[in-house]
Structures are given as structure tokens and as C-alpha cells.
Tab-separated table of C-alpha atoms in Angstrom:
chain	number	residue	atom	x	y	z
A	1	UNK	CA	-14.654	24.212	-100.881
A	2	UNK	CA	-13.846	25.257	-104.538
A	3	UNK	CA	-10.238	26.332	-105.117
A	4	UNK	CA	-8.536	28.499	-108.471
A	5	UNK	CA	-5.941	26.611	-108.320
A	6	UNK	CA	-3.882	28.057	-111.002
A	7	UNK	CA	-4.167	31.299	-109.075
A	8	UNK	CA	-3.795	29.317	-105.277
A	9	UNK	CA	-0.246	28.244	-106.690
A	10	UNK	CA	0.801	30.977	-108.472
A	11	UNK	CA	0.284	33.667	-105.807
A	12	UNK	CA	1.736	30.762	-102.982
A	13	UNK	CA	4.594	30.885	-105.461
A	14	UNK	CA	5.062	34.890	-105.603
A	15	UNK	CA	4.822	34.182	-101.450
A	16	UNK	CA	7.339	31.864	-101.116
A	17	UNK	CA	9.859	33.675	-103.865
A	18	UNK	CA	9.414	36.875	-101.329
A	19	UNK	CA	9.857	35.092	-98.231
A	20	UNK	CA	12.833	32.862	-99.481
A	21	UNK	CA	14.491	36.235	-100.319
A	22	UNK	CA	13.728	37.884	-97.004
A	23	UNK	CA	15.257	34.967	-95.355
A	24	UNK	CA	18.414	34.807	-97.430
A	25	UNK	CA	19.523	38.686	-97.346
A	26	UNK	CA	18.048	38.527	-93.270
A	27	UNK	CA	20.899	35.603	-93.420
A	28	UNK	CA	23.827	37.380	-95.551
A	29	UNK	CA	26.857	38.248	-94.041
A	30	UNK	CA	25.984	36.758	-90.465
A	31	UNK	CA	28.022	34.092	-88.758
A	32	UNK	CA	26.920	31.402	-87.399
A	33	UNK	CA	25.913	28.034	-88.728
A	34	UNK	CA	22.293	28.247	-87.222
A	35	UNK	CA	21.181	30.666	-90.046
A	36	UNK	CA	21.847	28.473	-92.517
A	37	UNK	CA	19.531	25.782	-90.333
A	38	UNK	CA	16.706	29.187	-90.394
A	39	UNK	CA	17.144	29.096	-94.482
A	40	UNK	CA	16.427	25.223	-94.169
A	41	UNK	CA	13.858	25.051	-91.413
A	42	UNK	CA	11.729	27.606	-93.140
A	43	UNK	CA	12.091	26.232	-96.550
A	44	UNK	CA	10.672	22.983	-94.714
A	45	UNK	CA	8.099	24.437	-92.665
A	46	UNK	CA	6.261	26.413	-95.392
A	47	UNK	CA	6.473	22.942	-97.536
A	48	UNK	CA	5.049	20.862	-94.615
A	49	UNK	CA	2.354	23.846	-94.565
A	50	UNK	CA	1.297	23.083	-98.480
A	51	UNK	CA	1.999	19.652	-98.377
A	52	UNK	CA	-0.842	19.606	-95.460
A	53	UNK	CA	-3.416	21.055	-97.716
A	54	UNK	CA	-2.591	19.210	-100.522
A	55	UNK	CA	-2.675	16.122	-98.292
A	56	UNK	CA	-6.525	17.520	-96.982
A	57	UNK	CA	-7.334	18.552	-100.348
A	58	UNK	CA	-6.885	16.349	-102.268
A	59	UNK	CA	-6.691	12.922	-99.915
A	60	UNK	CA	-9.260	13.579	-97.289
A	61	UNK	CA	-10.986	16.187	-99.471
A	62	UNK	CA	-12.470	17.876	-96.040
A	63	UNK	CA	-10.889	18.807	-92.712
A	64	UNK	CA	-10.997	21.626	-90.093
A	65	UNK	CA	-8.572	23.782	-92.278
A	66	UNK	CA	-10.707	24.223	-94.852
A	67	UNK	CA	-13.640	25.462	-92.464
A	68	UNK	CA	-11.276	27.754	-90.438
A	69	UNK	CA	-10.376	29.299	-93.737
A	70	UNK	CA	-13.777	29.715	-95.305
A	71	UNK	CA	-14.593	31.272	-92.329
A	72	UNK	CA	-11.740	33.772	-92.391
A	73	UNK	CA	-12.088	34.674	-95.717
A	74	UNK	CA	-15.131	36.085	-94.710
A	75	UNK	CA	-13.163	38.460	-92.597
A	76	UNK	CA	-10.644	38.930	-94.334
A	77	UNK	CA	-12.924	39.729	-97.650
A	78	UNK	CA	-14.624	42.604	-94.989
A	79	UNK	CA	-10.996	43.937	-93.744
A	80	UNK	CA	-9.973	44.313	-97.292
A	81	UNK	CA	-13.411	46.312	-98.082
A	82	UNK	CA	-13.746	48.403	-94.732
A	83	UNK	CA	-10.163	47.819	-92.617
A	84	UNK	CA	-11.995	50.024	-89.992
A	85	UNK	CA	-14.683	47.311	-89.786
A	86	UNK	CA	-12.695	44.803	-89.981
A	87	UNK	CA	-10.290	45.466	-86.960
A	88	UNK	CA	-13.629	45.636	-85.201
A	89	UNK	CA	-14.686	42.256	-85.908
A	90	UNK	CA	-11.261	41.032	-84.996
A	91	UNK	CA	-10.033	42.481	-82.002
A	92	UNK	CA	-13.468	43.605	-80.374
A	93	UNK	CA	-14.598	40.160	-78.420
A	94	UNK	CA	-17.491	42.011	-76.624
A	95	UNK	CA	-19.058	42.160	-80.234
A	96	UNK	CA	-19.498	38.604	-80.323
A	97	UNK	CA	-23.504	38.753	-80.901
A	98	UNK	CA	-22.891	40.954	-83.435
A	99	UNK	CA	-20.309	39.416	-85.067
A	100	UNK	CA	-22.645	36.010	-84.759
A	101	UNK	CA	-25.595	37.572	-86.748
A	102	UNK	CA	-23.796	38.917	-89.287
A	103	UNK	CA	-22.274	34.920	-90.275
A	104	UNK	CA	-25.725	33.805	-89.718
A	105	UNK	CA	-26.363	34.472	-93.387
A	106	UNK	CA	-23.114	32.534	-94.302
A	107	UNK	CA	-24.099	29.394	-91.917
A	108	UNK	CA	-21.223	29.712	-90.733
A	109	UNK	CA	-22.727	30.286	-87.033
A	110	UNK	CA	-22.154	26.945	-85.134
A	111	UNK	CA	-18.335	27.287	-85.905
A	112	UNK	CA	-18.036	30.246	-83.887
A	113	UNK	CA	-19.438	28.660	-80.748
A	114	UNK	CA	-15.681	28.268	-79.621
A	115	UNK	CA	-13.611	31.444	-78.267
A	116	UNK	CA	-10.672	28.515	-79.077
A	117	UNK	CA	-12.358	28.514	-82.845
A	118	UNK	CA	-13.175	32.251	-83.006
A	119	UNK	CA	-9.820	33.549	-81.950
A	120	UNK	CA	-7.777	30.812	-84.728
A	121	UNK	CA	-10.252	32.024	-87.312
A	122	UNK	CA	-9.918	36.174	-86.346
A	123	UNK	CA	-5.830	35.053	-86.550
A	124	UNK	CA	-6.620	33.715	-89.687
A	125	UNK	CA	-9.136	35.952	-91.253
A	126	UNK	CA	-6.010	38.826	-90.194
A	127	UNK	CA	-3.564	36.951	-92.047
A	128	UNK	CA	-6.199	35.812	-94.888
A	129	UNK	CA	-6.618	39.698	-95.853
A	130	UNK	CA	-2.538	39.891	-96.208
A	131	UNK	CA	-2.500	37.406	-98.534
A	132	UNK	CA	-5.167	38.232	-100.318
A	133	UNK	CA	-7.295	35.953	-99.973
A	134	UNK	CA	-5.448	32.696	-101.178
A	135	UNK	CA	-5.711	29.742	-99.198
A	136	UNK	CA	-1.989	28.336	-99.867
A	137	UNK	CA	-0.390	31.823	-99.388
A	138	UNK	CA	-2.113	32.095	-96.054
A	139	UNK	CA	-0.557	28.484	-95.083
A	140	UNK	CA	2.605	30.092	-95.495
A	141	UNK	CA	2.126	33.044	-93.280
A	142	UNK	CA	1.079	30.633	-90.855
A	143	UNK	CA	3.985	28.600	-91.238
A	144	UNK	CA	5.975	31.278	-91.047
A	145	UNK	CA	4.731	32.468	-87.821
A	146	UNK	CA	4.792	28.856	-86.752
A	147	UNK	CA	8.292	29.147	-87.752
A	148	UNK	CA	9.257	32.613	-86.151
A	149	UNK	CA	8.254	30.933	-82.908
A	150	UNK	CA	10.263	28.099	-82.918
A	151	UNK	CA	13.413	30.216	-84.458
A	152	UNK	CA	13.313	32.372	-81.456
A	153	UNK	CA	13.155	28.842	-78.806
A	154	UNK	CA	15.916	27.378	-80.977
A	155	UNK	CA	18.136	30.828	-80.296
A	156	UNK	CA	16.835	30.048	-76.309
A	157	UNK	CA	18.461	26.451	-76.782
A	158	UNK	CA	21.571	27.184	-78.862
A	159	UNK	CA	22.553	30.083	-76.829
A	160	UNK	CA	22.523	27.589	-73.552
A	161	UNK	CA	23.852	24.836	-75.469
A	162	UNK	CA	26.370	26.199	-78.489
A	163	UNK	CA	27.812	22.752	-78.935
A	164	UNK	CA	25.036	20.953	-80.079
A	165	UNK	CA	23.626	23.588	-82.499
A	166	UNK	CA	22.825	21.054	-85.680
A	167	UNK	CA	21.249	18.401	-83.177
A	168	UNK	CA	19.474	21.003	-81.730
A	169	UNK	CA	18.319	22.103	-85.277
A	170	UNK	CA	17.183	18.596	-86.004
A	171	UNK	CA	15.159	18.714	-82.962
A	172	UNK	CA	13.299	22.183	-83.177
A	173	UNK	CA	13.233	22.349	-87.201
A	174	UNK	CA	13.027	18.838	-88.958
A	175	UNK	CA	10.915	16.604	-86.870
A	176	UNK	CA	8.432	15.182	-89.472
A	177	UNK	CA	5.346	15.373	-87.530
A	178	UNK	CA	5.494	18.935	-86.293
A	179	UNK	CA	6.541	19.975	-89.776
A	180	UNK	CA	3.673	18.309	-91.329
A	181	UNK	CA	0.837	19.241	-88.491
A	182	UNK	CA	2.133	22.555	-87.138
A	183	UNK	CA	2.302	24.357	-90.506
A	184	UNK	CA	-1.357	24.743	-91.888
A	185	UNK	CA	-3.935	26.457	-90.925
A	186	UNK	CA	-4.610	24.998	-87.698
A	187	UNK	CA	-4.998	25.573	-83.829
A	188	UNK	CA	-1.361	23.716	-83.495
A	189	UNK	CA	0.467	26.302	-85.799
A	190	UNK	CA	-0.683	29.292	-83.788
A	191	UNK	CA	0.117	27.368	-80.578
A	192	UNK	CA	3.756	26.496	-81.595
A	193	UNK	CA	4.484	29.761	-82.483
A	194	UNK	CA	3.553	31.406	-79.630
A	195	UNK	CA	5.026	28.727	-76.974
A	196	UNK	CA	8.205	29.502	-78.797
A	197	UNK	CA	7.527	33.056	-77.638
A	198	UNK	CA	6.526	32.749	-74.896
A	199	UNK	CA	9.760	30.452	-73.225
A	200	UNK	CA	12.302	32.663	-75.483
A	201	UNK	CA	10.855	36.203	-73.723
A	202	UNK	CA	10.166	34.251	-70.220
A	203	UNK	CA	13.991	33.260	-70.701
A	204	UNK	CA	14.854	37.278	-71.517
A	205	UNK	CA	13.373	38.190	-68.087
A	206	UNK	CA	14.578	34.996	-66.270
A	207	UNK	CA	18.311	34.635	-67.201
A	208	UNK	CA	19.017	38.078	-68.522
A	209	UNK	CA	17.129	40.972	-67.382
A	210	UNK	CA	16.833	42.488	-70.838
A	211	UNK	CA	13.612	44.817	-72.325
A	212	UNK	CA	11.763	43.715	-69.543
A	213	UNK	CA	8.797	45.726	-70.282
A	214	UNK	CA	8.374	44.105	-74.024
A	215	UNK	CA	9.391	40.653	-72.821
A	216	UNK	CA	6.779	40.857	-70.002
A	217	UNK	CA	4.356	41.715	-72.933
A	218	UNK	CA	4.817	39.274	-74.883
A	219	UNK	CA	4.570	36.672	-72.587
A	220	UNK	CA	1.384	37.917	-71.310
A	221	UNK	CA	-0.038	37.930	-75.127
A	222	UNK	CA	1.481	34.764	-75.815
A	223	UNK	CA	0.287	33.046	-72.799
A	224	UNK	CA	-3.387	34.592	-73.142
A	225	UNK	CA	-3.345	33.362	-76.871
A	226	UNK	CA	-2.158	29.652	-75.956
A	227	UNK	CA	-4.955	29.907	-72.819
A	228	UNK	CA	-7.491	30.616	-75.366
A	229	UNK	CA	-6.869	28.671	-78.236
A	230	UNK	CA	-5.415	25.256	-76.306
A	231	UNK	CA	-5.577	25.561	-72.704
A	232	UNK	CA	-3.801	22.478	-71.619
A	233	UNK	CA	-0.600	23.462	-73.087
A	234	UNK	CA	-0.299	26.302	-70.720
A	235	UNK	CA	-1.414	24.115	-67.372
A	236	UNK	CA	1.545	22.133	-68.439
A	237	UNK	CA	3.188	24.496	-68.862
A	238	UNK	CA	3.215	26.996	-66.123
A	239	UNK	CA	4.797	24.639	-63.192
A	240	UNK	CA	7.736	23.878	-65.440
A	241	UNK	CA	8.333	27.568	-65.764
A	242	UNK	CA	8.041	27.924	-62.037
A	243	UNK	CA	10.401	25.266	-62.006
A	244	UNK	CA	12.887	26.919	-63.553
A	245	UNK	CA	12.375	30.512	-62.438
A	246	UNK	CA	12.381	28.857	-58.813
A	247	UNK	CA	15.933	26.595	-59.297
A	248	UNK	CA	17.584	29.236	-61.175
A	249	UNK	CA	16.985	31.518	-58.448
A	250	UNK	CA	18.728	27.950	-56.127
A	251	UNK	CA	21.481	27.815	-58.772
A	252	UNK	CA	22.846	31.291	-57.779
A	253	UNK	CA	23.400	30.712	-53.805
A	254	UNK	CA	27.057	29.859	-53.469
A	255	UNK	CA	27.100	28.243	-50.275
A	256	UNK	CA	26.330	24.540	-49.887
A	257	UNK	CA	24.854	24.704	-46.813
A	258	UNK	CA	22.776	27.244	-47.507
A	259	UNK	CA	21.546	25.614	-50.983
A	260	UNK	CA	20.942	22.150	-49.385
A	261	UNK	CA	18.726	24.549	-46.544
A	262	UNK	CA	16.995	26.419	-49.457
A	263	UNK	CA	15.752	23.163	-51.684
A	264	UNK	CA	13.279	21.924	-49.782
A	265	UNK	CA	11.761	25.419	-49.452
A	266	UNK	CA	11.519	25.932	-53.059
A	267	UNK	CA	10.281	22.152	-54.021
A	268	UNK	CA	7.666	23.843	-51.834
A	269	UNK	CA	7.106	26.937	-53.542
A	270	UNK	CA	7.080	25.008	-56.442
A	271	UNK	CA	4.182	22.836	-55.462
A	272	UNK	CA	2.187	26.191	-54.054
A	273	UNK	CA	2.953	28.130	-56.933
A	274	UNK	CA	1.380	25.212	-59.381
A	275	UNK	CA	-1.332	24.543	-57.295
A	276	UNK	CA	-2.669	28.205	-56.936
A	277	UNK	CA	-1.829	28.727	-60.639
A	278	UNK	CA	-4.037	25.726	-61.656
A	279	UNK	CA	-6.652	27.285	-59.046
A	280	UNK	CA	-6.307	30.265	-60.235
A	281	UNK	CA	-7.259	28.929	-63.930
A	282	UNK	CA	-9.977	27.272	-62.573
A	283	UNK	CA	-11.653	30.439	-61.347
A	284	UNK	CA	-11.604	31.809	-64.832
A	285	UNK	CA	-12.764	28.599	-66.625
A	286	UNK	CA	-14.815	25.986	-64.489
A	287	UNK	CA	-13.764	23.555	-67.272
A	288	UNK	CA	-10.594	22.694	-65.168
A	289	UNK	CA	-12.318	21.977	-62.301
A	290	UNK	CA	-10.602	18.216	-61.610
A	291	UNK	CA	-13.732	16.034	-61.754
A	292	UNK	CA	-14.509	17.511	-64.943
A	293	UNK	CA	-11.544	16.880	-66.330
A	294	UNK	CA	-11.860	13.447	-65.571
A	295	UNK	CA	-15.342	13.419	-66.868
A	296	UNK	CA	-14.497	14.885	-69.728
A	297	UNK	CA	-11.086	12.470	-70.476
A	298	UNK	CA	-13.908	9.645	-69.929
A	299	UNK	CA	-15.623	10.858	-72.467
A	300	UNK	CA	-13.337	11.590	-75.058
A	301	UNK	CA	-11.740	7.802	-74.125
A	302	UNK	CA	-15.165	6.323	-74.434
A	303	UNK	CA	-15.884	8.127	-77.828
A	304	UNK	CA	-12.749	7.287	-79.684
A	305	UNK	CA	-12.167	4.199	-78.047
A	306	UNK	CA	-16.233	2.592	-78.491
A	307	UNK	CA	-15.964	3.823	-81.606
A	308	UNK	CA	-13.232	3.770	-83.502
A	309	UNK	CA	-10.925	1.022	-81.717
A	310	UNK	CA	-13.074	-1.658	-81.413
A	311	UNK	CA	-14.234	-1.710	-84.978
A	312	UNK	CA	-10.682	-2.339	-85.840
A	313	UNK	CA	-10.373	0.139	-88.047
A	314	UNK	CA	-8.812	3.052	-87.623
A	315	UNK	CA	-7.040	4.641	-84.561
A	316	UNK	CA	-8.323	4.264	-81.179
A	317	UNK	CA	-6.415	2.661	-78.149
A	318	UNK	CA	-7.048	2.597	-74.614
A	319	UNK	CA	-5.071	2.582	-71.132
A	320	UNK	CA	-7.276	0.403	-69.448
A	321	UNK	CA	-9.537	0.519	-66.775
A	322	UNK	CA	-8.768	2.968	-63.572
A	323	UNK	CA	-10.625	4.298	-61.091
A	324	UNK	CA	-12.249	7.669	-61.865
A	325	UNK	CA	-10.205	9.694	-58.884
A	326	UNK	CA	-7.521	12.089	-58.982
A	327	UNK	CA	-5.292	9.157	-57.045
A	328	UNK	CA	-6.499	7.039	-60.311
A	329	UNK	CA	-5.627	9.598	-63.237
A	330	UNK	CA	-2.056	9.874	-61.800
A	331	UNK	CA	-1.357	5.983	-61.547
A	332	UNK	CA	-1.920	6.250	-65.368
A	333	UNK	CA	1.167	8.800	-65.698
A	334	UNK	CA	3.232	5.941	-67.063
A	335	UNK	CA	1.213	4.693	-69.382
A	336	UNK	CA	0.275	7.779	-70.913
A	337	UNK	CA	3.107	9.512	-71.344
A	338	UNK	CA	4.568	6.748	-73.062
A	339	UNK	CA	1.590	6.232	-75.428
A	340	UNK	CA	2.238	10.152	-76.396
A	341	UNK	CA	6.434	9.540	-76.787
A	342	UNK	CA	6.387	5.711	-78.164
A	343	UNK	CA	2.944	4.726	-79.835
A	344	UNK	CA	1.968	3.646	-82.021
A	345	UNK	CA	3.547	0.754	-82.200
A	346	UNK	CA	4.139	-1.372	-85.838
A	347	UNK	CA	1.256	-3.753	-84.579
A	348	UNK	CA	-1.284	-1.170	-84.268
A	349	UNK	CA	-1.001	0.433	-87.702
A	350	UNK	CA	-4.329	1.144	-89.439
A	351	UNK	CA	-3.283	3.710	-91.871
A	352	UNK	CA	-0.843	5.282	-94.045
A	353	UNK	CA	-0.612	8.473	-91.574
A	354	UNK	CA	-0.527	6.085	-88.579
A	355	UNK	CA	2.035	4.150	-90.345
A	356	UNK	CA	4.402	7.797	-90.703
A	357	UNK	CA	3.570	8.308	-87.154
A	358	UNK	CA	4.553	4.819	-85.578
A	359	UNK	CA	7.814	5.268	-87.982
A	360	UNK	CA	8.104	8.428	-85.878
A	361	UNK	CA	7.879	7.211	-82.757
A	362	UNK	CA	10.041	3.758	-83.843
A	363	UNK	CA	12.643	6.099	-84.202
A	364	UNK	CA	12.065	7.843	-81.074
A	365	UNK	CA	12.052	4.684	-78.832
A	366	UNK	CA	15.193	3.753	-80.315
A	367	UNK	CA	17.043	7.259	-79.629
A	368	UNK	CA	15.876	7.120	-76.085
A	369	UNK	CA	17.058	3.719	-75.305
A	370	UNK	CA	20.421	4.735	-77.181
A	371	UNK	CA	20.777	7.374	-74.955
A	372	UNK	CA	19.596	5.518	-72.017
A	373	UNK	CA	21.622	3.026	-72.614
A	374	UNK	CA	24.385	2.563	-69.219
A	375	UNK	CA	23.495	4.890	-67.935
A	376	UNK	CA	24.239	5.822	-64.470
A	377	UNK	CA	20.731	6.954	-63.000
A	378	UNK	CA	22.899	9.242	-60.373
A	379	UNK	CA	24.750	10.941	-63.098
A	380	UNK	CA	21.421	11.639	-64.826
A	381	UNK	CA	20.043	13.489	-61.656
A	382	UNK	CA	22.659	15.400	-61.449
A	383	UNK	CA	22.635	15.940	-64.839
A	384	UNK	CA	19.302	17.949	-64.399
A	385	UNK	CA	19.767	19.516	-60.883
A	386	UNK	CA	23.195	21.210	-62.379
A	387	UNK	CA	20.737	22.945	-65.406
A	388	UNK	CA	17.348	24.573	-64.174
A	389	UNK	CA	16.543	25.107	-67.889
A	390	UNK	CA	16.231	21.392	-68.703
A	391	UNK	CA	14.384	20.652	-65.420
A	392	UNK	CA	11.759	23.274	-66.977
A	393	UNK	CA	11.903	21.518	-70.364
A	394	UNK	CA	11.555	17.862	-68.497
A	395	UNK	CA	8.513	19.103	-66.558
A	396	UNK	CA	6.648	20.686	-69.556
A	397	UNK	CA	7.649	17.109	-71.760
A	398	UNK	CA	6.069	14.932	-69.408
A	399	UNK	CA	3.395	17.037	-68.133
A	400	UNK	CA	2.030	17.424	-71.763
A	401	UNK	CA	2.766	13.949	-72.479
A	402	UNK	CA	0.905	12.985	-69.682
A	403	UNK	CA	-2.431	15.317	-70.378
A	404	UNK	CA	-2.319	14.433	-74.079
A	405	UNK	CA	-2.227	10.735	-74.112
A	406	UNK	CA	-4.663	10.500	-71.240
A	407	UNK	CA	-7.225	12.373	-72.705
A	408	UNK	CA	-6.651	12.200	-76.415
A	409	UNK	CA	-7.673	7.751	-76.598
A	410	UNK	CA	-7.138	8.296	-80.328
A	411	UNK	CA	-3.701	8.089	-82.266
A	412	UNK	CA	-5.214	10.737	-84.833
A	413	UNK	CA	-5.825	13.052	-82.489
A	414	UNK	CA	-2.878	12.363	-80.388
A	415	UNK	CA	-0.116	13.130	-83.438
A	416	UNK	CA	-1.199	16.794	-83.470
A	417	UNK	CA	-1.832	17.452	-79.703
A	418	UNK	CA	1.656	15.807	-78.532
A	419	UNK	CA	3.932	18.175	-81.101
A	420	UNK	CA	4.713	20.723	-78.538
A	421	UNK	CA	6.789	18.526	-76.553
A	422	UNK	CA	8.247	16.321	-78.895
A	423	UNK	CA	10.893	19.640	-79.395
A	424	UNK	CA	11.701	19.676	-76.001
A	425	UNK	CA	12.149	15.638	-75.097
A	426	UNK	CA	14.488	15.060	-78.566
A	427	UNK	CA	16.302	18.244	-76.883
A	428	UNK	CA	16.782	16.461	-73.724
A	429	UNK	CA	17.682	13.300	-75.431
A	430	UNK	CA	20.465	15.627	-77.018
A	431	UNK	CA	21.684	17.513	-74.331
A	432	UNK	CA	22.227	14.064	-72.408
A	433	UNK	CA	24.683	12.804	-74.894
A	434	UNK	CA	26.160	15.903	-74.678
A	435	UNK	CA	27.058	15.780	-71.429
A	436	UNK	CA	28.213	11.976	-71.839
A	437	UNK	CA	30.346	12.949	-74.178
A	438	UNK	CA	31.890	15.967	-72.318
A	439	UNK	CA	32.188	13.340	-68.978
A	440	UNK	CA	34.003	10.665	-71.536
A	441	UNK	CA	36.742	12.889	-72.714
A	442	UNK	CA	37.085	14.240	-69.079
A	443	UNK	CA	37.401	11.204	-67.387
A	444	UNK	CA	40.229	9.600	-70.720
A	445	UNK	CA	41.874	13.129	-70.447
A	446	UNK	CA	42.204	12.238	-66.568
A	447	UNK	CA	43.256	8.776	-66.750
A	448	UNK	CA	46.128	10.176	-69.686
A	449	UNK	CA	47.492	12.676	-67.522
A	450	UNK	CA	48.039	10.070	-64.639
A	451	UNK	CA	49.289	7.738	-66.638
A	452	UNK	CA	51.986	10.534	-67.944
């Protein structure tokens, strides 16, 4: 795809001046150290949106972002010229045939097979007329919204946890990966920003009760956009929100008795809720149906893994051999969820973005055994069963985890499909030392007083 650049950069430039501003009169005058971290994390997010299509530019010279954008320029071209039109071809889905003939003449029809594709590329052929037309300056109102999405699940966090607002910060704003492949124009950017979203308004109606009506709207848009575009995110998702809507409700019963009576019932509910949810899912799309999942995870292994990994080459890697049953896919929990957190490893580098991405998860290892480090495995229970919100945020880390590294068999693939957790787990990580920390000046301001 041919690209002015001298006017790509100099209307991303007029974008970025304009939304730098926004962001630091939105800022002015308010206290709090977590705006300064929103001046920061955008400023990074919109570069880790250009530096992404520089990177595909001008490295790879070809890549998905480049056809989603081509083929919402064409939409965005026709919103500019006839808005009325254009709404039409974005919003009405029924139209699809029509919609199809009419990018016939572009050849732009087998992209569109997809509602996942067609839905990222309406998004984008929206947000493509806004910035007239410029590939870079739409990157940045992607990031953006990328960005407004994670702002609003760091305020979820910070609000919980106001002692930890820089690490928290560090984990929702400046991890490398999801600055670098949730920015661009991509499936992941739209997904981040709406999971964001979608916790932040499910947490409005959970824990507070407030503009229930709006907040019960914008989860249902947010969870119908993340069903669309990446289904899996939202099967992970939903029995970690049951999770927490279910201990919450646990949390508030005052009597011990009681509580110890009521636990079982709602590990239960729990386990119903999930199961009729995923059901439920599967009515709409027979795609989830569980032996063709497993079909299709055998396929995507046997793709990237025949391939790609035994060539020695690029980025495959494998789990080994299990039997194709349900009882088989869940005796490879382990090793899939830590291929997602901990791989690649240094040995398995075949690439410069591989080599980023093992650095990554170096680092990651390292922090987790830190933090795992003596610990007591009773205190860590009850460091979860005393905060519903981080039993959600376990669940939805190691469900993901799980789904992504089982299925994905290729470290490429698995850098972009694993960045909606990796927010969550380094928050974990955090919230654990926390808590050590709180129970080590507890248990020295004990021992002083006795000794006084």
C-alpha cells in the first residue's frame, strides 16, 4: 500500500499536538498522581501505535493492518462523501450482501468473509473518516480508544488498591508488549479497550450501584463487541465475573456460620452459571461446541507447529502429545498457561521480536518467583478469599492463559492474543506484595509493642 508520507506524519503530528493538549488541560488542576501516569500512558500508547506501523511498514512491509485499513478507507472515503450512506454501511449488518457487491469492484471481497474482520474494519472505516483519511492519525484514535479503556480499568484498580497506584500504572500502562501490539490498527486494540469497559462499568453495577442503566449499556455493547471481534476473551471471561459478582455477594454476610453454610452453594452457582453461559454461547455460535474446539486447537497446533517449528526457523512450539478429550485439554492447563506467562524462553529465540518477547517474559518469571518467593501457600488463599475482585482477575488470567497458549502453538501469534491478561496477572503479582508488606509491618509493629 502506497503512503504520502510527508502528509501521513504531518497530519499524525497535528493529531497528537491536539490530543497531548486535551490530555494536559483534562489533567490541570486535578489531584492525584494517577493523571500524571494518564499524560504518560497515553504519550506511550499512541507511540507504541506508530511505532507498530513503522515497524510493519517499513520492516515487514505487509501485515493485517495495512489490509484492515485499505479496507476502511473505503468506508470512510464513502462516509466523508454521503455520511447518510455511510452510517448505513456501518451500522446496518443485515446489508451485508450489499455491502459485499459493492467491494467486489475493490477485491476487497474475501476480507469481509469475517463478522470478526467486518466489524474491526466498520470500527475502523468510522474512525478512518475522523481522521481524514490518514493511516497514522487513525493509529492514534485507536490507541487512544485502546487507551480510554484501560484508563477507566486502571481507575477500577487504583480505587480498590490506592496504595499501589504507580505499580499499578506500570502494570496497566507500560508493559512493552501491550503497548507495542494493542495500539495499531488491529483486532487487539479494539478488544483492550473495550474489556477495560466492560470490567470498569460491570464494577459500577457490582460494587456501587451507580447509573445503572448506562453501565448496564455499556457492558452489553462492550461485551457484544469483544463476542464479535475475539470470542474467547469473553468465555474467559464471563466465569471470572460470576466469580466475583457471586463472592462479593459471600463477602457481605456477617455471620461465620452462615458464610461457611453459603460457600459451597455459590462454588455451585458458580459452576452452573459458567456452564449455562458457555451453553448458552454455544447456541448462538456452533463454533464453541467442545469437540470443535479441540478440532480446531489441533489444527491450528498442527499448522504452526508442522510448519513453522520444525523447520527451525521461526516460532512454533508444541505441548506435546494428549489425548483429544475434554479430560485431555484440561491436563494441559499447566503447560499452557505457563507457555502464555513464561515463554519463550532465551533458548528458543528465532527472531528479533521473539527475542523482545522472551525478554518480556524473562522478566516476568523473575517477578513471579520474587513474589513467590516464602511464601506461605495458606496466607496466599486467604489472600484471595478476603478480595472477590482479585479472585475475578485470577480466574480471567489463567483462563485466558490457558485458551491462548493451547490453541495459539505459535509464539507470534501468542504475543498478541495473551495481552489481555498480562494487565491483570502483573496486578496480582502487585497486590501480593502489597499485602506482604502490610502483614510485615503488622506483625514488627506487634512484636515492638510487646516488647515495650
Amino acid at each position: 500500500m502506497d503512503f504520502n508520507l510527508l502528509y501521513e506524519f504531518g497530519l499524525a503530528g497535528i493529531y497528537f499536538t491536539l490530543i497531548s493538549l486535551f490530555a494536559f488541560f483534562y489533567t490541570s488542576g486535578k489531584k492525584g498522581i494517577e493523571y500524571k501516569y494518564l499524560r504518560l500512558g497515553l504519550t506511550a500508547k499512541i507511540m507504541g501505535g506508530i511505532s507498530f506501523g513503522l515497524i510493519y511498514m517499513f520492516y515487514y512491509g505487509y501485515g493485517d493492518t495495512f489490509t484492515y485499513f485499505e479496507s476502511a478507507k473505503i468506508l470512510g472515503d464513502i462516509f466523508i462523501e454521503d455520511p447518510v450512506y455511510g452510517l448505513q454501511l456501518i451500522f446496518e449488518v443485515t446489508d451485508y450482501v450489499r455491502v459485499e457487491d459493492y467491494l467486489y469492484n475493490q477485491f476487497l471481497v474475501n476480507y469481509y468473509r469475517g463478522d470478526d474482520t467486518f466489524t474491526v474494519i466498520k470500527i475502523a472505516g468510522l474512525l478512518s473518516a475522523l481522521a481524514f483519511g490518514g493511516y497514522f492519525s487513525t493509529t492514534i484514535l485507536f490507541a487512544c480508544f485502546a487507551f480510554f479503556g484501560q484508563w477507566k480499568l486502571y481507575q477500577t484498580f487504583i480505587d480498590r488498591y490506592p496504595n499501589i497506584k504507580f505499580e499499578l500504572a506500570v502494570a496497566h500502562f507500560f508493559i512493552p508488549s501491550v503497548i507495542f501490539w494493542g495500539s495499531g490498527i488491529m483486532k487487539d486494540s479494539i478488544v483492550i479497550g473495550f474489556l477495560g469497559l466492560l470490567v470498569h462499568s460491570c464494577d459500577q453495577l457490582f460494587s456501587k450501584g451507580k447509573r445503572k442503566f448506562f453501565n448496564l449499556l455499556l457492558v452489553t455493547v462492550s461485551a457484544y463487541f469483544i463476542y464479535t471481534i475475539k470470542s474467547y476473551i469473553l468465555i474467559a471471561l464471563i466465569p471470572a465475573l460470576l466469580f466475583w459478582f457471586f463472592f462479593s455477594f459471600n463477602s457481605r454476610i456477617k455471620n461465620g456460620v452462615m458464610k461457611t453454610i453459603v460457600f459451597p452453594v455459590i462454588l455451585a452457582l458458580v459452576s452452573i452459571s459458567s456452564l449455562y453461559s458457555y451453553v448458552l454461547i454455544k447456541s448462538f455460535d456452533e463454533k464453541f461446541n467442545s469437540e470443535q474446539l479441540l478440532n480446531q486447537a489441533k489444527v491450528y497446533q498442527s499448522n504452526h507447529y508442522t510448519e513453522i517449528a520444525i523447520e527451525g526457523t521461526r516460532s512454533g512450539y508444541t505441548l506435546g502429545d494428549y489425548d483429544q478429550s475434554v479430560l485431555g485439554m484440561l491436563a494441559q492447563v499447566p503447560s499452557a498457561v505457563a507457555v502464555t506467562l513464561f515463554r519463550p524462553f532465551p533458548w528458543e529465540i528465532r527472531n528479533i521480536v521473539m527475542a523482545l518477547s522472551s525478554l518480556e517474559s524473562l522478566i516476568l518469571t523473575f517477578f513471579t518467583l520474587f513474589v513467590f518467593y516464602k511464601m506461605k501457600f495458606g496466607r496466599l488463599i486467604s489472600y484471595f478469599t478476603s478480595d472477590d475482585f482479585m479472585i475475578m482477575c485470577l480466574v480471567f488470567t489463567l483462563l485466558l492463559a490457558f485458551i491462548v497458549g493451547f490453541s495459539s502453538y505459535n509464539f507470534g501469534a501468542l504475543a498478541r492474543y495473551k495481552i489481555p491478561c498480562l494487565p491483570f496477572y502483573f496486578s496480582i503479582l502487585f497486590f501480593i506484595l502489597d499485602k506482604q508488606k502490610k502483614g510485615m509491618s503488622t506483625t514488627h509493629y506487634r512484636k515492638h509493642k510487646t516488647y515495650r
